[in-house]
Amino acid sequence: MAYEKLLNEIYAAVSLKYLWKEYEPYFVKSESPDWINPNMDFGLEVSQALLPDDGQEESFIEKYLGCRKEELPSLAFDKYGERLNFYNGRFWAILPDNTVQQDYLSKAKYRFDRKLEKLNANYIHKRYNGLYLFLHPTDENDIDAGALFEYMRYTQEKKKCDLTGYF
């Protein structure tokens, strides 16, 4: 999972070069935020839109990836059941739950709220801060980007006013 996280971060930082006309190269790996562009006084945080349960699945996968079926805890079969995927007798993945509608808007809002809170609490403050949020939709038509952007704009404004004591 650490490799996947770094790969997503690199993808986000490199894609800005092609998507942002005013971009001035270069990004340096950091911790909070994930990447810093000193030329632009810009910090970039990269995250996946996940709910707490999604994070538990990721942790489970990270912990047990490659284990034999009999090495998995019995609770895993109770919790994930047929969604557990094995390859050559070893745990490979947790398949998506097709009975549950993926609500990307709530996932994005949840992750955005957490990242905004962290930004205001303990990130290295830059003149500009950005969040590259991976939504992982199965169909881009599932996402109301306008509603998401409006929510983000409103939440940032409210948080900014809350920090200064007025709104």
Short mmCIF file of N, CA and C in Angstrom, two decimals, residues 26-87:
data_model
loop_
_atom_site.label_atom_id
_atom_site.label_comp_id
_atom_site.label_asym_id
_atom_site.label_seq_id
_atom_site.Cartn_x
_atom_site.Cartn_y
_atom_site.Cartn_z
N TYR A 26 9.21 22.79 -9.87
CA TYR A 26 9.38 21.41 -9.57
C TYR A 26 8.77 21.12 -8.21
N PHE A 27 8.47 19.87 -7.94
CA PHE A 27 7.95 19.46 -6.65
C PHE A 27 9.02 18.68 -5.89
N VAL A 28 9.04 18.87 -4.58
CA VAL A 28 9.95 18.16 -3.70
C VAL A 28 9.09 17.35 -2.74
N LYS A 29 9.46 16.09 -2.52
CA LYS A 29 8.71 15.24 -1.60
C LYS A 29 8.81 15.80 -0.19
N SER A 30 7.67 15.84 0.48
CA SER A 30 7.59 16.35 1.84
C SER A 30 6.71 15.41 2.64
N GLU A 31 6.30 15.81 3.80
CA GLU A 31 5.43 14.95 4.60
C GLU A 31 4.05 15.57 4.80
N SER A 32 3.99 16.79 5.25
CA SER A 32 2.70 17.45 5.48
C SER A 32 2.78 18.87 4.97
N PRO A 33 2.44 19.13 3.76
CA PRO A 33 1.78 18.30 2.76
C PRO A 33 2.74 17.33 2.08
N ASP A 34 2.17 16.48 1.22
CA ASP A 34 2.94 15.41 0.58
C ASP A 34 4.04 15.94 -0.35
N TRP A 35 3.76 17.05 -1.04
CA TRP A 35 4.71 17.61 -2.00
C TRP A 35 4.72 19.13 -1.84
N ILE A 36 5.89 19.72 -2.05
CA ILE A 36 6.03 21.17 -1.96
C ILE A 36 6.71 21.68 -3.23
N ASN A 37 6.18 22.76 -3.77
CA ASN A 37 6.81 23.44 -4.89
C ASN A 37 7.32 24.77 -4.35
N PRO A 38 8.62 24.85 -4.02
CA PRO A 38 9.16 26.09 -3.44
C PRO A 38 9.11 27.28 -4.39
N ASN A 39 9.17 27.03 -5.71
CA ASN A 39 9.11 28.13 -6.68
C ASN A 39 7.80 28.89 -6.59
N MET A 40 6.73 28.16 -6.27
CA MET A 40 5.39 28.76 -6.25
C MET A 40 4.86 28.94 -4.84
N ASP A 41 5.64 28.53 -3.81
CA ASP A 41 5.19 28.55 -2.42
C ASP A 41 3.87 27.78 -2.32
N PHE A 42 3.90 26.57 -2.88
CA PHE A 42 2.69 25.75 -3.04
C PHE A 42 2.88 24.39 -2.39
N GLY A 43 1.91 23.97 -1.58
CA GLY A 43 1.91 22.64 -0.98
C GLY A 43 0.79 21.81 -1.57
N LEU A 44 1.08 20.56 -1.90
CA LEU A 44 0.11 19.65 -2.50
C LEU A 44 -0.07 18.43 -1.61
N GLU A 45 -1.28 18.22 -1.15
CA GLU A 45 -1.64 17.01 -0.41
C GLU A 45 -2.39 16.09 -1.36
N VAL A 46 -2.06 14.81 -1.31
CA VAL A 46 -2.69 13.83 -2.19
C VAL A 46 -3.39 12.81 -1.31
N SER A 47 -4.64 12.52 -1.65
CA SER A 47 -5.40 11.60 -0.81
C SER A 47 -6.41 10.83 -1.66
N GLN A 48 -6.86 9.73 -1.10
CA GLN A 48 -7.92 8.95 -1.73
C GLN A 48 -9.20 9.20 -0.96
N ALA A 49 -10.30 9.30 -1.66
CA ALA A 49 -11.60 9.54 -1.02
C ALA A 49 -12.08 8.22 -0.42
N LEU A 50 -11.82 8.05 0.86
CA LEU A 50 -12.18 6.84 1.56
C LEU A 50 -12.91 7.17 2.85
N LEU A 51 -13.85 6.33 3.22
CA LEU A 51 -14.50 6.41 4.52
C LEU A 51 -13.71 5.54 5.49
N PRO A 52 -13.95 5.69 6.81
CA PRO A 52 -13.18 4.89 7.77
C PRO A 52 -13.23 3.38 7.49
N ASP A 53 -14.39 2.85 7.09
CA ASP A 53 -14.48 1.41 6.78
C ASP A 53 -13.59 1.04 5.60
N ASP A 54 -13.50 1.94 4.63
CA ASP A 54 -12.62 1.68 3.47
C ASP A 54 -11.18 1.58 3.93
N GLY A 55 -10.81 2.44 4.86
CA GLY A 55 -9.45 2.41 5.41
C GLY A 55 -9.17 1.12 6.16
N GLN A 56 -10.20 0.58 6.82
CA GLN A 56 -10.03 -0.70 7.52
C GLN A 56 -9.78 -1.82 6.51
N GLU A 57 -10.48 -1.77 5.39
CA GLU A 57 -10.24 -2.77 4.35
C GLU A 57 -8.82 -2.66 3.82
N GLU A 58 -8.36 -1.44 3.59
CA GLU A 58 -6.99 -1.25 3.10
C GLU A 58 -5.98 -1.79 4.09
N SER A 59 -6.21 -1.52 5.38
CA SER A 59 -5.30 -2.01 6.42
C SER A 59 -5.29 -3.54 6.45
N PHE A 60 -6.47 -4.13 6.31
CA PHE A 60 -6.57 -5.59 6.29
C PHE A 60 -5.79 -6.14 5.10
N ILE A 61 -5.99 -5.56 3.94
CA ILE A 61 -5.29 -6.02 2.74
C ILE A 61 -3.77 -5.90 2.93
N GLU A 62 -3.35 -4.75 3.45
CA GLU A 62 -1.92 -4.54 3.66
C GLU A 62 -1.34 -5.58 4.62
N LYS A 63 -2.09 -5.90 5.66
CA LYS A 63 -1.60 -6.83 6.69
C LYS A 63 -1.56 -8.28 6.20
N TYR A 64 -2.57 -8.69 5.42
CA TYR A 64 -2.70 -10.11 5.08
C TYR A 64 -2.44 -10.45 3.61
N LEU A 65 -2.10 -9.48 2.80
CA LEU A 65 -1.84 -9.74 1.38
C LEU A 65 -0.80 -10.85 1.22
N GLY A 66 -1.16 -11.87 0.45
CA GLY A 66 -0.24 -12.98 0.18
C GLY A 66 -0.35 -14.14 1.16
N CYS A 67 -1.13 -13.99 2.23
CA CYS A 67 -1.29 -15.07 3.20
C CYS A 67 -2.16 -16.18 2.62
N ARG A 68 -1.89 -17.40 3.08
CA ARG A 68 -2.72 -18.52 2.68
C ARG A 68 -4.09 -18.38 3.34
N LYS A 69 -5.08 -18.96 2.70
CA LYS A 69 -6.46 -18.87 3.17
C LYS A 69 -6.59 -19.27 4.63
N GLU A 70 -5.93 -20.34 5.01
CA GLU A 70 -6.03 -20.84 6.39
C GLU A 70 -5.32 -19.93 7.40
N GLU A 71 -4.48 -19.02 6.93
CA GLU A 71 -3.79 -18.10 7.84
C GLU A 71 -4.62 -16.86 8.18
N LEU A 72 -5.69 -16.62 7.43
CA LEU A 72 -6.53 -15.45 7.71
C LEU A 72 -7.37 -15.69 8.95
N PRO A 73 -7.62 -14.63 9.73
CA PRO A 73 -8.47 -14.80 10.91
C PRO A 73 -9.89 -15.17 10.50
N SER A 74 -10.54 -15.99 11.30
CA SER A 74 -11.90 -16.45 10.96
C SER A 74 -12.88 -15.28 10.88
N LEU A 75 -12.63 -14.21 11.62
CA LEU A 75 -13.51 -13.03 11.56
C LEU A 75 -13.52 -12.40 10.17
N ALA A 76 -12.42 -12.57 9.42
CA ALA A 76 -12.36 -12.01 8.07
C ALA A 76 -13.42 -12.64 7.18
N PHE A 77 -13.65 -13.92 7.36
CA PHE A 77 -14.65 -14.62 6.54
C PHE A 77 -16.05 -14.18 6.94
N ASP A 78 -16.24 -13.89 8.24
CA ASP A 78 -17.54 -13.38 8.70
C ASP A 78 -17.80 -11.98 8.14
N LYS A 79 -16.75 -11.16 8.15
CA LYS A 79 -16.91 -9.75 7.74
C LYS A 79 -16.97 -9.58 6.23
N TYR A 80 -16.06 -10.26 5.49
CA TYR A 80 -15.94 -10.04 4.05
C TYR A 80 -16.53 -11.17 3.21
N GLY A 81 -16.65 -12.34 3.76
CA GLY A 81 -17.28 -13.47 3.08
C GLY A 81 -16.73 -13.74 1.69
N GLU A 82 -17.65 -13.79 0.73
CA GLU A 82 -17.30 -14.11 -0.66
C GLU A 82 -16.50 -13.00 -1.35
N ARG A 83 -16.40 -11.85 -0.70
CA ARG A 83 -15.64 -10.75 -1.29
C ARG A 83 -14.13 -10.99 -1.20
N LEU A 84 -13.71 -11.92 -0.33
CA LEU A 84 -12.29 -12.26 -0.24
C LEU A 84 -11.88 -12.96 -1.53
N ASN A 85 -10.82 -12.48 -2.14
CA ASN A 85 -10.37 -13.02 -3.42
C ASN A 85 -9.01 -13.67 -3.21
N PHE A 86 -8.86 -14.89 -3.75
CA PHE A 86 -7.61 -15.63 -3.61
C PHE A 86 -7.05 -15.96 -4.98
N TYR A 87 -5.74 -15.97 -5.07
CA TYR A 87 -5.03 -16.34 -6.29
C TYR A 87 -3.96 -17.36 -5.90
#
